[in-house]
Short mmCIF file of C-alpha atoms in Angstrom, two decimals:
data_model
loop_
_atom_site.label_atom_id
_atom_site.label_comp_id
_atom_site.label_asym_id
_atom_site.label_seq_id
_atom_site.Cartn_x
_atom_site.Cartn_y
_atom_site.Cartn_z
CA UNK A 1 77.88 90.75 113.23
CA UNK A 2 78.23 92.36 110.15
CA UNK A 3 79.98 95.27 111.98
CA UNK A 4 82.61 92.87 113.09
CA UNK A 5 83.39 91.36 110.03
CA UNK A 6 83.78 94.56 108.66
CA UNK A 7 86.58 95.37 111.29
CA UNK A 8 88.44 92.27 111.23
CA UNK A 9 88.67 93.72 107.25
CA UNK A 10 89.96 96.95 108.32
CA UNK A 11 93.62 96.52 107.73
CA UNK A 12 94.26 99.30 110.74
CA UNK A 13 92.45 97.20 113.73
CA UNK A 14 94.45 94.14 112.67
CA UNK A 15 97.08 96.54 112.96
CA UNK A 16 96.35 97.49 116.29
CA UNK A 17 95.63 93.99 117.49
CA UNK A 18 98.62 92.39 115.98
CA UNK A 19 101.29 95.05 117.75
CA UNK A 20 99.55 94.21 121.14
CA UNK A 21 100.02 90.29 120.51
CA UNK A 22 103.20 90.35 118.85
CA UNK A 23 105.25 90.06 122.09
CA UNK A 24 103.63 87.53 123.63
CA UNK A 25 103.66 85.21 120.40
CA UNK A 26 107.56 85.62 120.38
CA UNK A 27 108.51 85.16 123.78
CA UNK A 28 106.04 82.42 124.41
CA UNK A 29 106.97 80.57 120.93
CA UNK A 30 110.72 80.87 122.00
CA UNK A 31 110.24 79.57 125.28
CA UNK A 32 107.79 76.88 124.42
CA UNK A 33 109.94 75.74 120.90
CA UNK A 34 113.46 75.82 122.67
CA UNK A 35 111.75 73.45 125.75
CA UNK A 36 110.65 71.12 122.73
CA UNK A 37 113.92 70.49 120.91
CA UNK A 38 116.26 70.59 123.74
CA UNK A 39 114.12 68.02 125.35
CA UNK A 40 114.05 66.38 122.06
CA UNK A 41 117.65 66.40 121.25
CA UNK A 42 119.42 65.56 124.95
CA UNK A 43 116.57 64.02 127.33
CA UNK A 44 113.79 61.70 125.05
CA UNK A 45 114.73 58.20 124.83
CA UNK A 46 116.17 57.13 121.90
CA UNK A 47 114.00 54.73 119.68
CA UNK A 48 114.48 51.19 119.54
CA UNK A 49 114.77 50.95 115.75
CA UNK A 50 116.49 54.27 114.09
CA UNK A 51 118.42 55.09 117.28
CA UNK A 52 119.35 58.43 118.00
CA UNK A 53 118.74 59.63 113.96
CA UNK A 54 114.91 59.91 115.34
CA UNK A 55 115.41 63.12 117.02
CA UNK A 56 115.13 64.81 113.20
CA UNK A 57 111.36 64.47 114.13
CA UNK A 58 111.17 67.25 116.48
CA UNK A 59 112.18 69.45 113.54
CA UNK A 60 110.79 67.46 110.66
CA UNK A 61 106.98 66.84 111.64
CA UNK A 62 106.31 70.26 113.08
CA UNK A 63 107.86 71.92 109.91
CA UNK A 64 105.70 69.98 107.58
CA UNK A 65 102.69 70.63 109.82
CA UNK A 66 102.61 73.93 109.51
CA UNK A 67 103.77 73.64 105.28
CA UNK A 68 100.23 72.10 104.82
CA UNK A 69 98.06 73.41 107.39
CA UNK A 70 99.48 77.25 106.28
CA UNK A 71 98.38 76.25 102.74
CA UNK A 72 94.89 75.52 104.03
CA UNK A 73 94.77 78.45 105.85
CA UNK A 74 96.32 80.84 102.63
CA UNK A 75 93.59 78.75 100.78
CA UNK A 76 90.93 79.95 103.37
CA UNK A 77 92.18 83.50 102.64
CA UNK A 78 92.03 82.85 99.26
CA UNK A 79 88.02 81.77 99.19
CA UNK A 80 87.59 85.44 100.97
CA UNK A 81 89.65 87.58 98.57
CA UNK A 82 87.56 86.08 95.98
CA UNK A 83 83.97 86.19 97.83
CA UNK A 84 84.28 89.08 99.81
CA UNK A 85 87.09 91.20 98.34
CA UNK A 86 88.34 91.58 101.66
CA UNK A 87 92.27 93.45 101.60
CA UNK A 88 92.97 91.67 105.06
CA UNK A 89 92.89 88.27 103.24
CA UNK A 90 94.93 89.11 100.48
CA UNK A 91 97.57 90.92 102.31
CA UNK A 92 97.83 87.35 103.90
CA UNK A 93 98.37 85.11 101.67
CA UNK A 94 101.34 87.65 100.29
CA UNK A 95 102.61 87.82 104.05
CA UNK A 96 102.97 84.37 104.65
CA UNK A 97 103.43 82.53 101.48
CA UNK A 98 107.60 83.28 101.91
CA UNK A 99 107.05 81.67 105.30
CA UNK A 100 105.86 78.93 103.95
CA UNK A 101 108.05 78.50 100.82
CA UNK A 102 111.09 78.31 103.80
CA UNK A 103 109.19 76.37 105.50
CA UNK A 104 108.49 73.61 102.92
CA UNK A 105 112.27 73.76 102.23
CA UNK A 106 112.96 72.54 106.09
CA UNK A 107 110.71 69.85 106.00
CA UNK A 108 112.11 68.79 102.62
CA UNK A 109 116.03 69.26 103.87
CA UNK A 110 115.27 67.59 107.01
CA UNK A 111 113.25 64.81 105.47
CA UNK A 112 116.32 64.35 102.98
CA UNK A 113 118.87 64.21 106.00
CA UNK A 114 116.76 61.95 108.02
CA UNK A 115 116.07 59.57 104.76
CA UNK A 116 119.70 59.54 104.30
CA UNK A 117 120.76 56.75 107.87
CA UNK A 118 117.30 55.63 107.85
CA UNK A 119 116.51 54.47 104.21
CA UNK A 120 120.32 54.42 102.79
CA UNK A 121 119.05 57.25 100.51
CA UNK A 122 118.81 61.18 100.38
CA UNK A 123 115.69 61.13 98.32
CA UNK A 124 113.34 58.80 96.60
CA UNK A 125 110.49 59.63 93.79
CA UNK A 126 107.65 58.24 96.13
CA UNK A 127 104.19 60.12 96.24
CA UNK A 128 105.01 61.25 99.87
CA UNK A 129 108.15 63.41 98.98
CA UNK A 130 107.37 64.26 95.42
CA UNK A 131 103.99 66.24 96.53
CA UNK A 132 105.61 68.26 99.25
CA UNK A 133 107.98 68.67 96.44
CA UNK A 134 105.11 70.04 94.52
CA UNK A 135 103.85 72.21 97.52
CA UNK A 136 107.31 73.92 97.73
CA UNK A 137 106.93 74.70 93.66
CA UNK A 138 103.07 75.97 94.88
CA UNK A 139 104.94 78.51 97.28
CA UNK A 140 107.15 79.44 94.94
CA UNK A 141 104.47 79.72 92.29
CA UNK A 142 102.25 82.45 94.59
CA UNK A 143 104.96 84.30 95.31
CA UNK A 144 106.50 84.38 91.46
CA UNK A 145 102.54 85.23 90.44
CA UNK A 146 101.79 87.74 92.75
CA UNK A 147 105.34 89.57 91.47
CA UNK A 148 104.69 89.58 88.09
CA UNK A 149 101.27 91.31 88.28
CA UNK A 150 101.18 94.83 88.74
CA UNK A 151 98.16 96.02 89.68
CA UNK A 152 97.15 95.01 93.44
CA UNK A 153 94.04 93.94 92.60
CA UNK A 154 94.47 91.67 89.42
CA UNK A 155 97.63 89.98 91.50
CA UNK A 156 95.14 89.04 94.46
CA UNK A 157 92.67 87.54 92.10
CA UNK A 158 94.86 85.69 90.35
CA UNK A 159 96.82 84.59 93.72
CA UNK A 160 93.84 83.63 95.52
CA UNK A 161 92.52 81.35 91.93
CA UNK A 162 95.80 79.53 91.69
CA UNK A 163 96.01 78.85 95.51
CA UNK A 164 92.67 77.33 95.30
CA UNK A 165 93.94 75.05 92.44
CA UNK A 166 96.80 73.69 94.19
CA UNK A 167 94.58 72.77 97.55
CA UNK A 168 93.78 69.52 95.14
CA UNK A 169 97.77 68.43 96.15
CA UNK A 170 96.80 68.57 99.83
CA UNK A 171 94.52 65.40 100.63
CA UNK A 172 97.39 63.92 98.27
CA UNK A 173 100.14 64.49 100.60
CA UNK A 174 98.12 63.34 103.66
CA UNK A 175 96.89 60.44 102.41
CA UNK A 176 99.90 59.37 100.11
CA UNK A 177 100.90 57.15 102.90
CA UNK A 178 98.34 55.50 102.79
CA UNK A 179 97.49 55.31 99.00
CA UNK A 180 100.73 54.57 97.60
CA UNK A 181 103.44 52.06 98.45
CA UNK A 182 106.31 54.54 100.16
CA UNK A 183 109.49 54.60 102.33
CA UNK A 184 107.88 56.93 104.52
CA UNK A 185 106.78 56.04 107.59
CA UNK A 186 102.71 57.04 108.40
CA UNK A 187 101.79 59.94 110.27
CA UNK A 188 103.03 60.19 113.74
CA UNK A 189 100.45 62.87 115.00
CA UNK A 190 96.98 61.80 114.57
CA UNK A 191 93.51 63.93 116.38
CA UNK A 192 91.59 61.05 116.80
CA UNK A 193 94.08 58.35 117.83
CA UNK A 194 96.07 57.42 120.29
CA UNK A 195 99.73 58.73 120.03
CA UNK A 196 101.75 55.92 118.56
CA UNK A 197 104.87 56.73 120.27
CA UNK A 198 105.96 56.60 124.60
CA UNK A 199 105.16 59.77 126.39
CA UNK A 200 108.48 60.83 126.90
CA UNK A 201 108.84 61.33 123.06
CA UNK A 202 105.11 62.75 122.43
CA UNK A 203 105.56 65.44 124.59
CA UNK A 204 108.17 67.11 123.49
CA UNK A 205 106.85 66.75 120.01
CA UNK A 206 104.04 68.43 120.98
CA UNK A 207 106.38 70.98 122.80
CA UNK A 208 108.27 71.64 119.49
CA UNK A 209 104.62 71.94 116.60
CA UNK A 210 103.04 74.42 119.46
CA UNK A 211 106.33 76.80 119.67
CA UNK A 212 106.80 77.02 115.83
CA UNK A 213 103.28 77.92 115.42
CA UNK A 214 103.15 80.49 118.27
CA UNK A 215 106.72 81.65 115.87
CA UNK A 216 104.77 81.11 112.63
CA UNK A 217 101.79 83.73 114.39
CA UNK A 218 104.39 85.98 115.26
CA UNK A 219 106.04 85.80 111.88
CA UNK A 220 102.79 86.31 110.06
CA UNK A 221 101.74 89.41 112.07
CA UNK A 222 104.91 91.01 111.38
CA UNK A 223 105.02 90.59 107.51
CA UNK A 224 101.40 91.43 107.43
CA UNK A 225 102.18 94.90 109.27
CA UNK A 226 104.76 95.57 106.91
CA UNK A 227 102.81 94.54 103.77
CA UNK A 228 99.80 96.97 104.98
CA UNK A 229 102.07 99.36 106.24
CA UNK A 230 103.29 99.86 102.67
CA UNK A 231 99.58 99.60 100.82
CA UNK A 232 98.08 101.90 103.30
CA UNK A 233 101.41 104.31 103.47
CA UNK A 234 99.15 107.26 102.12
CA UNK A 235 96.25 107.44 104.47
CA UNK A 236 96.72 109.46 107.57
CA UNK A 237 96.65 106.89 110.12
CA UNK A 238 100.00 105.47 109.13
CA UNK A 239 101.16 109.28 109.28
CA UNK A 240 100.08 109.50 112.87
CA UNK A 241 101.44 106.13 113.54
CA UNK A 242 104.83 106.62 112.12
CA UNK A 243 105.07 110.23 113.11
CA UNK A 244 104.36 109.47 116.76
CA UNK A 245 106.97 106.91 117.25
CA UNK A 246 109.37 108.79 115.86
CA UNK A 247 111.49 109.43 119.06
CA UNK B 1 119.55 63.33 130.16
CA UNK B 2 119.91 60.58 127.44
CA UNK B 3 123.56 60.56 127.09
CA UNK B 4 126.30 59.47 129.61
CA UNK B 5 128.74 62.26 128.82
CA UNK B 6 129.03 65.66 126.46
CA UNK B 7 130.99 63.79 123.31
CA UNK B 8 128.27 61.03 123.23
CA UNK B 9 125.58 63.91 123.10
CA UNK B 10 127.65 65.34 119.87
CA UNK B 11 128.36 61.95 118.17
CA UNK B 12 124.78 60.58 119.22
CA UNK B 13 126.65 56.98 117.92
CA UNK B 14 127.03 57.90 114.51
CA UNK B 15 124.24 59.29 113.57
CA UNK B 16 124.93 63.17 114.95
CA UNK B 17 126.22 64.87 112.04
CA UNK B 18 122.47 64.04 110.62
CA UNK B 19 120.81 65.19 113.37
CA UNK B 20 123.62 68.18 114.02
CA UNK B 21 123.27 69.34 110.49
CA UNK B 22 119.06 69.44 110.83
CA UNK B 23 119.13 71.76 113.87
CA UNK B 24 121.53 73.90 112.65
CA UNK B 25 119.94 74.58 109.42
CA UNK B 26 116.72 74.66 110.93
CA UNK B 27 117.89 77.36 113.68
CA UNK B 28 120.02 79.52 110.82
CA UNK B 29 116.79 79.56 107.89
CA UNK B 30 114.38 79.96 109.86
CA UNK B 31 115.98 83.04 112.49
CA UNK B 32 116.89 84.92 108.81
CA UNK B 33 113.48 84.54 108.54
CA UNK B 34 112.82 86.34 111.44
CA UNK B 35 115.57 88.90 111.43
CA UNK B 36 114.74 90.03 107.37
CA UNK B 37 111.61 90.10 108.45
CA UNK B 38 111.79 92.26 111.19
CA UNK B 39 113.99 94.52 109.56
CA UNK B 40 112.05 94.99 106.42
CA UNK B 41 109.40 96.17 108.86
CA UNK B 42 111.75 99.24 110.08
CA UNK B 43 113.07 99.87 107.03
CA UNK B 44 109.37 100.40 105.37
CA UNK B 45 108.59 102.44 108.64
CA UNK B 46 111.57 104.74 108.19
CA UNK B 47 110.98 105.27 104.14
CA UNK B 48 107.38 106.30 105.30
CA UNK B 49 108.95 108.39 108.34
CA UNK B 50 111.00 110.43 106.01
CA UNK B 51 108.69 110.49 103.14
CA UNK B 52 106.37 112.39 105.38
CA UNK B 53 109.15 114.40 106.97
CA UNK B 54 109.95 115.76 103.74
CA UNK B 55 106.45 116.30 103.08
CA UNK B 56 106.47 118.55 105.88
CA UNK B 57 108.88 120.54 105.32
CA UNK B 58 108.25 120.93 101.62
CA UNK B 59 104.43 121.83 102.70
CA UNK B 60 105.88 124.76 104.76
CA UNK B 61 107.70 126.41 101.82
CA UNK B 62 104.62 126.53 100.18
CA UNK B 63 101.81 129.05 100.58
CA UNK B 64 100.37 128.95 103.89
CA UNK B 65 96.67 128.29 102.11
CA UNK B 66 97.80 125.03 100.62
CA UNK B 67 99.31 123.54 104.22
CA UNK B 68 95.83 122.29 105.89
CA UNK B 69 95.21 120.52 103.01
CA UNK B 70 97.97 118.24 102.20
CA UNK B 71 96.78 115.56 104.25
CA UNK B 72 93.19 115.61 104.54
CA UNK B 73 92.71 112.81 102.63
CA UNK B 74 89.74 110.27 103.47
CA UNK B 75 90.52 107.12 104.60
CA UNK B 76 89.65 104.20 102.23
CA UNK B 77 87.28 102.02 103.76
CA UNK B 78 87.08 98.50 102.75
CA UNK B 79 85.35 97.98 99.15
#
């Protein structure tokens, strides 16, 4: 056990293990992501009530998906930088947090365009958009923190502390909705329920959140390479690794 | 197919430049994503590539002793 944990630590397996899966998250998150939206945007049914504006969802609810659930998961990383001191978690919350500040931007924009034929208005100060607003300034924060400290170590403390202190905005996105008098509408993908929506429209919804992830896993192994690649550049291993695929 | 012909797929009754402008922003952002990414990664790969070449070479116009020794360094394990 403890064996493994110690190589799942050991920035070279991941390495290893993220070059062999690499290619199959991009092809299969392609594939998967381009059946989604051009389903979506030519062959689901338009809805009753916004008409054909709907079709923002395919973009809008799998890019603010993946803004909160990567925040959980940097937050994750962050508990084991600070437990176990382990590099692997650090390097990815610096990998990914760009991802997600671009991320959080999309499902802002689109949110904004979709608000715009639908409510009569490109943005309104409701708790719904202002704490995604506040998770895009969270992004930006980690990435802004982890700059300004030199020394690799101090940064990843200091990351991982003030990731853990904006998890508190989380349950207040999700549950805004619910809490708060808003615009929005509720959630349209719930675990437990029943999807509220026809089939034709579901699936391809579905389609669209899988692809971007498999995209997201693809995008996360490659900045995490390239974020080891340049902590680790002075150990022989990354010799032998970028000497051998020279030509 | 949703639509009964190509321009009612592009003006989706009003509402396409909305929906038009989403895809298209979505599709630019987040393939610069990718594409920086990806090319970050070779450009870190070739600053090591050369760093090492010239290591190399530099190793070889010193004294022979010195050569087996330049990278013998011990891995660091974790912590």
């Amino acid at each position: 056990m403890w064996q493994f944990f110690h190589k799942l630590g050991s920035p070279k397996w991941f390495f290893g293990i993220a070059t062999r899966f690499m290619p199959w998250l991009l092809a299969s998150g392609l594939i998967i992501l381009l059946a989604g939206l051009i389903w979506g945007l030519a062959f689901a049914p338009k809805d009753y009530l916004q008409g054909n504006s709907y079709r923002i969802i395919f973009i809008h609810v799998p890019t603010s998906f993946i803004a909160q659930s990567l925040y959980m998961m940097m937050a994750v990383a962050a508990v084991v930088t600070l437990v176990w001191r382990m590099k692997l978690a650090d390097v990815f919350v610096k990998a990914v947090a760009p991802v997600g500040l671009m991320i959080t931007f999309l499902s802002l924009f689109t949110g904004a365009v979709w608000g715009k034929p639908t409510w009569g208005t490109w943005w309104v100060w409701d708790a719904r958009l202002t704490s995604m607003l506040i998770l895009l300034f969270l992004y930006g924060g980690v990435i802004a923190l982890d700059r300004a400290i030199n020394d690799e170590k101090s940064a990843a403390r200091a990351v991982a502390v003030l990731v853990l202190v904006g998890v508190v905005n989380i349950p207040i996105i999700k549950y805004s909705v619910e809490w708060w008098n808003t615009l929005h509408q509720p959630a349209t993908l719930k675990l437990t329920e029943k999807p509220s929506m026809p089939m034709e429209m579901w699936v391809p919804l579905l389609l669209s959140v899988l692809g971007l992830y498999l995209l997201f896993g693809w995008l996360a192994c490659l900045r995490m390479k390239t974020e080891i690649l340049v902590r680790e550049q002075r150990t022989r291993w990354v010799k032998e690794l970028v000497m051998a695929g020279r030509r | 197919m949703a639509f009964d012909s190509f321009s009612a797929f592009i003006a989706m009754e009003g509402h396409g430049p909305y929906v038009w402008a989403c895809y298209g922003v979505f599709v630019v952002v987040f393939a610069a994503m990718m594409i920086w990414s990806a090319r970050r990664n070779r450009a870190i790969i070739e600053a090591c590539r050369r760093r090492f070449e010239q290591q190399e070479k530099t190793a070889g116009r010193d004294a022979g002793s010195k050569t087996a020794a330049t990278f013998t360094r011990v891995e660091v394990s974790q912590d």
